[in-house]
PDB file of C-alpha atoms and ligand atoms in Angstrom:
ATOM      1  CA  MET X   1     125.649 107.477 112.877  1.00  0.00           C
ATOM      2  CA  THR X   2     125.991 110.281 110.415  1.00  0.00           C
ATOM      3  CA  THR X   3     123.704 113.235 110.829  1.00  0.00           C
ATOM      4  CA  ALA X   4     124.469 115.116 107.672  1.00  0.00           C
ATOM      5  CA  ASP X   5     121.654 117.297 106.581  1.00  0.00           C
ATOM      6  CA  TYR X   6     119.361 117.347 103.637  1.00  0.00           C
ATOM      7  CA  PRO X   7     121.758 118.684 100.972  1.00  0.00           C
ATOM      8  CA  GLU X   8     123.053 115.144 100.553  1.00  0.00           C
ATOM      9  CA  ALA X   9     119.705 114.282  98.878  1.00  0.00           C
ATOM     10  CA  PRO X  10     119.597 115.103  95.182  1.00  0.00           C
ATOM     11  CA  GLY X  11     117.210 117.849  94.248  1.00  0.00           C
ATOM     12  CA  PRO X  12     114.831 117.307  91.267  1.00  0.00           C
ATOM     13  CA  ARG X  13     117.192 118.898  88.792  1.00  0.00           C
ATOM     14  CA  ALA X  14     120.286 117.207  90.125  1.00  0.00           C
ATOM     15  CA  ILE X  15     118.863 113.682  89.633  1.00  0.00           C
ATOM     16  CA  PRO X  16     120.979 111.766  87.152  1.00  0.00           C
ATOM     17  CA  GLU X  17     119.571 109.243  84.766  1.00  0.00           C
ATOM     18  CA  THR X  18     119.001 106.171  86.832  1.00  0.00           C
ATOM     19  CA  ASP X  19     121.372 103.280  86.296  1.00  0.00           C
ATOM     20  CA  PHE X  20     118.549 100.960  87.354  1.00  0.00           C
ATOM     21  CA  ILE X  21     117.759 100.129  83.734  1.00  0.00           C
ATOM     22  CA  ASP X  22     121.298  99.084  82.887  1.00  0.00           C
ATOM     23  CA  THR X  23     121.835  97.021  85.993  1.00  0.00           C
ATOM     24  CA  ALA X  24     121.485  93.245  85.768  1.00  0.00           C
ATOM     25  CA  PRO X  25     118.912  91.608  88.040  1.00  0.00           C
ATOM     26  CA  GLY X  26     120.345  90.802  91.486  1.00  0.00           C
ATOM     27  CA  ARG X  27     123.035  93.396  91.084  1.00  0.00           C
ATOM     28  CA  PRO X  28     123.514  96.598  93.155  1.00  0.00           C
ATOM     29  CA  PHE X  29     122.768  99.994  91.680  1.00  0.00           C
ATOM     30  CA  THR X  30     122.482 103.594  92.806  1.00  0.00           C
ATOM     31  CA  LEU X  31     118.962 104.879  93.409  1.00  0.00           C
ATOM     32  CA  ALA X  32     118.287 108.100  91.564  1.00  0.00           C
ATOM     33  CA  GLY X  33     114.880 108.648  93.118  1.00  0.00           C
ATOM     34  CA  THR X  34     113.176 108.136  89.802  1.00  0.00           C
ATOM     35  CA  GLU X  35     112.696 104.438  90.015  1.00  0.00           C
ATOM     36  CA  SER X  36     109.251 102.880  90.363  1.00  0.00           C
ATOM     37  CA  GLY X  37     107.636 103.687  93.699  1.00  0.00           C
ATOM     38  CA  PHE X  38     109.323 107.125  94.132  1.00  0.00           C
ATOM     39  CA  SER X  39     107.507 110.393  94.345  1.00  0.00           C
ATOM     40  CA  GLN X  40     109.177 113.816  94.284  1.00  0.00           C
ATOM     41  CA  LEU X  41     107.998 115.858  97.275  1.00  0.00           C
ATOM     42  CA  HIS X  42     109.494 119.316  97.690  1.00  0.00           C
ATOM     43  CA  GLY X  43     112.560 118.029  95.894  1.00  0.00           C
ATOM     44  CA  ILE X  44     112.911 114.978  98.115  1.00  0.00           C
ATOM     45  CA  SER X  45     112.661 111.512  96.662  1.00  0.00           C
ATOM     46  CA  VAL X  46     110.306 109.354  98.809  1.00  0.00           C
ATOM     47  CA  ALA X  47     109.127 105.746  98.255  1.00  0.00           C
ATOM     48  CA  PRO X  48     107.023 103.348 100.365  1.00  0.00           C
ATOM     49  CA  LEU X  49     108.607 100.183 101.767  1.00  0.00           C
ATOM     50  CA  GLY X  50     107.069  96.957 102.900  1.00  0.00           C
ATOM     51  CA  GLU X  51     103.912  95.157 101.800  1.00  0.00           C
ATOM     52  CA  GLU X  52     101.886  97.268 104.156  1.00  0.00           C
ATOM     53  CA  ASN X  53     103.651 100.551 103.256  1.00  0.00           C
ATOM     54  CA  ASP X  54     104.538 100.894 106.943  1.00  0.00           C
ATOM     55  CA  ARG X  55     107.784 102.697 106.204  1.00  0.00           C
ATOM     56  CA  LEU X  56     109.016 105.344 103.844  1.00  0.00           C
ATOM     57  CA  VAL X  57     112.512 105.647 102.454  1.00  0.00           C
ATOM     58  CA  ALA X  58     113.800 109.101 101.527  1.00  0.00           C
ATOM     59  CA  LEU X  59     117.117 109.672  99.785  1.00  0.00           C
ATOM     60  CA  GLY X  60     119.655 111.493 101.922  1.00  0.00           C
ATOM     61  CA  HIS X  61     119.840 112.117 105.651  1.00  0.00           C
ATOM     62  CA  LEU X  62     117.001 114.425 106.350  1.00  0.00           C
ATOM     63  CA  THR X  63     116.722 116.822 109.255  1.00  0.00           C
ATOM     64  CA  ASP X  64     113.707 116.245 111.497  1.00  0.00           C
ATOM     65  CA  ARG X  65     111.915 119.162 109.918  1.00  0.00           C
ATOM     66  CA  VAL X  66     112.463 117.938 106.362  1.00  0.00           C
ATOM     67  CA  ALA X  67     111.570 114.356 107.267  1.00  0.00           C
ATOM     68  CA  LEU X  68     108.329 115.671 108.704  1.00  0.00           C
ATOM     69  CA  ALA X  69     107.634 117.719 105.569  1.00  0.00           C
ATOM     70  CA  ALA X  70     108.389 114.776 103.296  1.00  0.00           C
ATOM     71  CA  THR X  71     106.142 112.447 105.374  1.00  0.00           C
ATOM     72  CA  SER X  72     103.336 114.957 105.379  1.00  0.00           C
ATOM     73  CA  GLY X  73     103.715 115.600 101.670  1.00  0.00           C
ATOM     74  CA  TYR X  74     103.636 111.887 100.921  1.00  0.00           C
ATOM     75  CA  HIS X  75     100.400 111.438 102.846  1.00  0.00           C
ATOM     76  CA  ARG X  76      98.767 114.449 101.212  1.00  0.00           C
ATOM     77  CA  ARG X  77      99.798 113.993  97.641  1.00  0.00           C
ATOM     78  CA  VAL X  78     100.148 110.267  97.296  1.00  0.00           C
ATOM     79  CA  LEU X  79      97.790 108.776  99.867  1.00  0.00           C
ATOM     80  CA  GLY X  80      95.282 111.635 100.049  1.00  0.00           C
ATOM     81  CA  GLU X  81      95.570 111.730 103.818  1.00  0.00           C
ATOM     82  CA  ARG X  82      96.300 114.292 106.502  1.00  0.00           C
ATOM     83  CA  ILE X  83      98.500 113.261 109.438  1.00  0.00           C
ATOM     84  CA  MET X  84      96.868 114.080 112.815  1.00  0.00           C
ATOM     85  CA  PRO X  85      99.056 115.953 115.300  1.00  0.00           C
ATOM     86  CA  THR X  86      99.046 113.210 117.884  1.00  0.00           C
ATOM     87  CA  SER X  87     101.822 111.841 120.102  1.00  0.00           C
ATOM     88  CA  GLU X  88     102.479 109.214 117.389  1.00  0.00           C
ATOM     89  CA  LEU X  89     103.779 112.016 115.230  1.00  0.00           C
ATOM     90  CA  THR X  90     106.251 113.058 117.904  1.00  0.00           C
ATOM     91  CA  ASP X  91     107.276 109.434 118.354  1.00  0.00           C
ATOM     92  CA  MET X  92     107.837 109.124 114.648  1.00  0.00           C
ATOM     93  CA  ILE X  93     110.459 111.849 114.765  1.00  0.00           C
ATOM     94  CA  ARG X  94     111.991 110.765 118.049  1.00  0.00           C
ATOM     95  CA  PHE X  95     112.075 106.953 117.584  1.00  0.00           C
ATOM     96  CA  GLY X  96     110.716 106.132 114.138  1.00  0.00           C
ATOM     97  CA  THR X  97     113.245 107.988 111.974  1.00  0.00           C
ATOM     98  CA  GLN X  98     116.448 106.271 111.170  1.00  0.00           C
ATOM     99  CA  ARG X  99     119.346 107.853 109.257  1.00  0.00           C
ATOM    100  CA  THR X 100     121.359 105.019 107.768  1.00  0.00           C
ATOM    101  CA  HIS X 101     123.138 103.690 104.685  1.00  0.00           C
ATOM    102  CA  VAL X 102     121.724 101.150 102.267  1.00  0.00           C
ATOM    103  CA  GLN X 103     122.602  99.389  99.054  1.00  0.00           C
ATOM    104  CA  ALA X 104     119.844  99.235  96.469  1.00  0.00           C
ATOM    105  CA  VAL X 105     119.654  95.959  94.562  1.00  0.00           C
ATOM    106  CA  LYS X 106     117.704  95.316  91.363  1.00  0.00           C
ATOM    107  CA  ALA X 107     115.175  92.543  91.932  1.00  0.00           C
ATOM    108  CA  LYS X 108     114.976  89.434  89.810  1.00  0.00           C
ATOM    109  CA  PRO X 109     112.347  89.390  86.985  1.00  0.00           C
ATOM    110  CA  ASP X 110     110.094  86.978  88.843  1.00  0.00           C
ATOM    111  CA  ASP X 111     110.208  88.984  92.050  1.00  0.00           C
ATOM    112  CA  ASP X 112     107.116  90.906  93.068  1.00  0.00           C
ATOM    113  CA  TYR X 113     108.950  94.231  93.173  1.00  0.00           C
ATOM    114  CA  ALA X 114     111.459  96.164  91.128  1.00  0.00           C
ATOM    115  CA  TRP X 115     114.190  96.745  93.734  1.00  0.00           C
ATOM    116  CA  TYR X 116     114.992  96.262  97.385  1.00  0.00           C
ATOM    117  CA  LEU X 117     117.393  97.623  99.957  1.00  0.00           C
ATOM    118  CA  ASP X 118     120.146  95.896 101.914  1.00  0.00           C
ATOM    119  CA  ASP X 119     121.943  97.336 104.907  1.00  0.00           C
ATOM    120  CA  ALA X 120     125.274  98.800 103.819  1.00  0.00           C
ATOM    121  CA  ASP X 121     128.487  99.982 105.383  1.00  0.00           C
ATOM    122  CA  PRO X 122     128.888 103.704 104.905  1.00  0.00           C
ATOM    123  CA  SER X 123     132.433 103.090 103.693  1.00  0.00           C
ATOM    124  CA  ASN X 124     131.093 101.050 100.761  1.00  0.00           C
ATOM    125  CA  THR X 125     131.493 103.380  97.769  1.00  0.00           C
ATOM    126  CA  THR X 126     128.038 102.615  96.396  1.00  0.00           C
ATOM    127  CA  ALA X 127     126.268 102.814  99.707  1.00  0.00           C
ATOM    128  CA  GLN X 128     123.579 105.539  99.845  1.00  0.00           C
ATOM    129  CA  ALA X 129     122.521 107.715 102.725  1.00  0.00           C
ATOM    130  CA  VAL X 130     118.818 107.352 103.278  1.00  0.00           C
ATOM    131  CA  THR X 131     116.329 108.243 105.942  1.00  0.00           C
ATOM    132  CA  LEU X 132     113.847 105.452 106.908  1.00  0.00           C
ATOM    133  CA  ILE X 133     110.661 106.777 108.388  1.00  0.00           C
ATOM    134  CA  SER X 134     108.205 104.451 110.221  1.00  0.00           C
ATOM    135  CA  ILE X 135     104.678 105.647 109.464  1.00  0.00           C
ATOM    136  CA  GLU X 136     102.821 102.597 110.725  1.00  0.00           C
ATOM    137  CA  TRP X 137     101.383 104.136 113.886  1.00  0.00           C
ATOM    138  CA  LEU X 138     100.512 107.566 112.596  1.00  0.00           C
ATOM    139  CA  GLU X 139      96.957 108.746 113.072  1.00  0.00           C
ATOM    140  CA  ARG X 140      95.638 109.843 109.716  1.00  0.00           C
ATOM    141  CA  GLU X 141      92.552 111.477 108.404  1.00  0.00           C
ATOM    142  CA  ASP X 142      91.381 110.987 104.859  1.00  0.00           C
ATOM    143  CA  LEU X 143      90.907 114.031 102.788  1.00  0.00           C
ATOM    144  CA  ALA X 144      87.714 112.400 101.503  1.00  0.00           C
ATOM    145  CA  ALA X 145      84.200 112.643 102.872  1.00  0.00           C
ATOM    146  CA  PRO X 146      83.345 110.774 106.073  1.00  0.00           C
ATOM    147  CA  SER X 147      81.332 107.623 105.700  1.00  0.00           C
ATOM    148  CA  ALA X 148      79.108 105.651 108.139  1.00  0.00           C
ATOM    149  CA  CYS X 149      80.131 102.074 108.922  1.00  0.00           C
ATOM    150  CA  PRO X 150      77.690  99.726 107.137  1.00  0.00           C
ATOM    151  CA  SER X 151      77.817  97.464 110.153  1.00  0.00           C
ATOM    152  CA  CYS X 152      77.459  99.730 113.160  1.00  0.00           C
ATOM    153  CA  THR X 153      77.008 103.217 111.663  1.00  0.00           C
ATOM    154  CA  TRP X 154      80.126 104.573 113.408  1.00  0.00           C
ATOM    155  CA  LEU X 155      81.450 107.489 111.332  1.00  0.00           C
ATOM    156  CA  SER X 156      84.810 107.008 109.744  1.00  0.00           C
ATOM    157  CA  ARG X 157      86.787 109.916 108.356  1.00  0.00           C
ATOM    158  CA  SER X 158      89.885 108.004 107.407  1.00  0.00           C
ATOM    159  CA  VAL X 159      90.782 105.480 104.778  1.00  0.00           C
ATOM    160  CA  ARG X 160      93.941 103.483 104.408  1.00  0.00           C
ATOM    161  CA  PHE X 161      95.511 102.037 101.368  1.00  0.00           C
ATOM    162  CA  THR X 162      95.493  98.367 102.342  1.00  0.00           C
ATOM    163  CA  THR X 163      94.449  94.940 101.396  1.00  0.00           C
ATOM    164  CA  SER X 164      90.800  93.924 101.379  1.00  0.00           C
ATOM    165  CA  PRO X 165      89.426  91.815 104.248  1.00  0.00           C
ATOM    166  CA  ASP X 166      90.176  88.666 102.238  1.00  0.00           C
ATOM    167  CA  HIS X 167      93.680  90.004 101.423  1.00  0.00           C
ATOM    168  CA  THR X 168      93.264  89.722  97.659  1.00  0.00           C
ATOM    169  CA  GLU X 169      92.990  93.303  96.551  1.00  0.00           C
ATOM    170  CA  TRP X 170      94.706  96.575  97.334  1.00  0.00           C
ATOM    171  CA  ALA X 171      92.479  99.646  97.588  1.00  0.00           C
ATOM    172  CA  PHE X 172      91.564 102.577  99.838  1.00  0.00           C
ATOM    173  CA  TYR X 173      89.320 101.231 102.590  1.00  0.00           C
ATOM    174  CA  HIS X 174      87.507 102.729 105.548  1.00  0.00           C
ATOM    175  CA  ARG X 175      88.152 100.735 108.673  1.00  0.00           C
ATOM    176  CA  CYS X 176      85.670 101.143 111.490  1.00  0.00           C
ATOM    177  CA  ARG X 177      87.388 102.088 114.747  1.00  0.00           C
ATOM    178  CA  TYR X 178      84.442 100.715 116.659  1.00  0.00           C
ATOM    179  CA  CYS X 179      83.807  97.319 115.043  1.00  0.00           C
ATOM    180  CA  ALA X 180      86.800  96.908 112.658  1.00  0.00           C
ATOM    181  CA  HIS X 181      84.525  96.415 109.708  1.00  0.00           C
ATOM    182  CA  MET X 182      86.151  97.482 106.390  1.00  0.00           C
ATOM    183  CA  TRP X 183      84.410  99.017 103.505  1.00  0.00           C
ATOM    184  CA  LEU X 184      85.143 100.947 100.343  1.00  0.00           C
ATOM    185  CA  PRO X 185      84.610 104.762 100.279  1.00  0.00           C
ATOM    186  CA  THR X 186      81.521 105.680  98.373  1.00  0.00           C
ATOM    187  CA  ALA X 187      82.989 108.837  96.788  1.00  0.00           C
ATOM    188  CA  PRO X 188      86.476 109.422  95.512  1.00  0.00           C
ATOM    189  CA  ALA X 189      88.658 111.727  97.612  1.00  0.00           C
ATOM    190  CA  PRO X 190      88.549 115.224  96.204  1.00  0.00           C
ATOM    191  CA  HIS X 191      92.229 115.952  96.611  1.00  0.00           C
ATOM    192  CA  HIS X 192      93.818 112.826  95.235  1.00  0.00           C
ATOM    193  CA  THR X 193      96.194 114.533  92.803  1.00  0.00           C
ATOM    194  CA  GLN X 194      98.200 111.304  92.485  1.00  0.00           C
ATOM    195  CA  PRO X 195      95.805 108.562  93.476  1.00  0.00           C
ATOM    196  CA  ALA X 196      97.802 105.520  94.560  1.00  0.00           C
ATOM    197  CA  LEU X 197     100.466 106.305  91.939  1.00  0.00           C
ATOM    198  CA  SER X 198     103.250 104.823  93.980  1.00  0.00           C
ATOM    199  CA  GLN X 199     101.294 102.171  95.652  1.00  0.00           C
ATOM    200  CA  PRO X 200     101.679  98.480  94.970  1.00  0.00           C
ATOM    201  CA  SER X 201      98.561  98.288  92.894  1.00  0.00           C
ATOM    202  CA  THR X 202     100.554  96.178  90.452  1.00  0.00           C
ATOM    203  CA  PRO X 203     103.073  93.564  91.551  1.00  0.00           C
ATOM    204  CA  GLU X 204     105.993  95.429  89.950  1.00  0.00           C
ATOM    205  CA  LEU X 205     105.420  98.415  92.148  1.00  0.00           C
ATOM    206  CA  GLU X 206     105.354  96.408  95.287  1.00  0.00           C
ATOM    207  CA  MET X 207     108.300  97.066  97.532  1.00  0.00           C
ATOM    208  CA  PRO X 208     109.801  94.439  99.839  1.00  0.00           C
ATOM    209  CA  SER X 209     110.478  95.080 103.457  1.00  0.00           C
ATOM    210  CA  CYS X 210     113.637  97.135 103.438  1.00  0.00           C
ATOM    211  CA  THR X 211     116.998  96.632 104.972  1.00  0.00           C
ATOM    212  CA  ARG X 212     117.615  93.141 106.046  1.00  0.00           C
ATOM    213  CA  SER X 213     119.334  92.961 109.370  1.00  0.00           C
ATOM    214  CA  ALA X 214     122.971  92.055 109.035  1.00  0.00           C
TER     215      ALA X 214
HETATM  216 ZN1   ZN P 301      81.561  99.609 112.598  1.00  0.00          ZN
END
């Protein structure tokens, strides 16, 4: 596995016009980091993957330190969350960060997402170096005000961008750690500079599960 460092990832000024637009559906293309879903965080292009946003893809092979910064930045700026310094964070770097190569493919018009990623051989000329970061198990704290569970009054300080209990709607929800009740925050988070901008609030922004296993 390649362990090239961050300079492989394009910086914000080095990003070329994306060829996503000119690519036919179902055809491979090169991610520029400006396609739907991507956010620019400290010059790193980061997008969520999977219906539950349980992984992030960052362009380039990031060092541990940069992967951590990108993950933290994504949570703060896009999700309005702070990552708690628990053992899950250590595990994310040790076991949950994968430096690999993928091929981006433009989705078909009737797909629920704009693009997806396939596994790719590094020798493929259009394969791209990416870092996949599993964020599913991270402990997070919302930057919004704590709220008491309507069911059991347990105080929740975190919200997650997830589907509603009946799985019909995406939104930020409190989820009670005591009784698992879910409810909507009463006040908007004060630091949501980009509220849910890259989240699958519309079908076209929804990302599929990434790399299919070969
Ligand atoms: Zn509760």
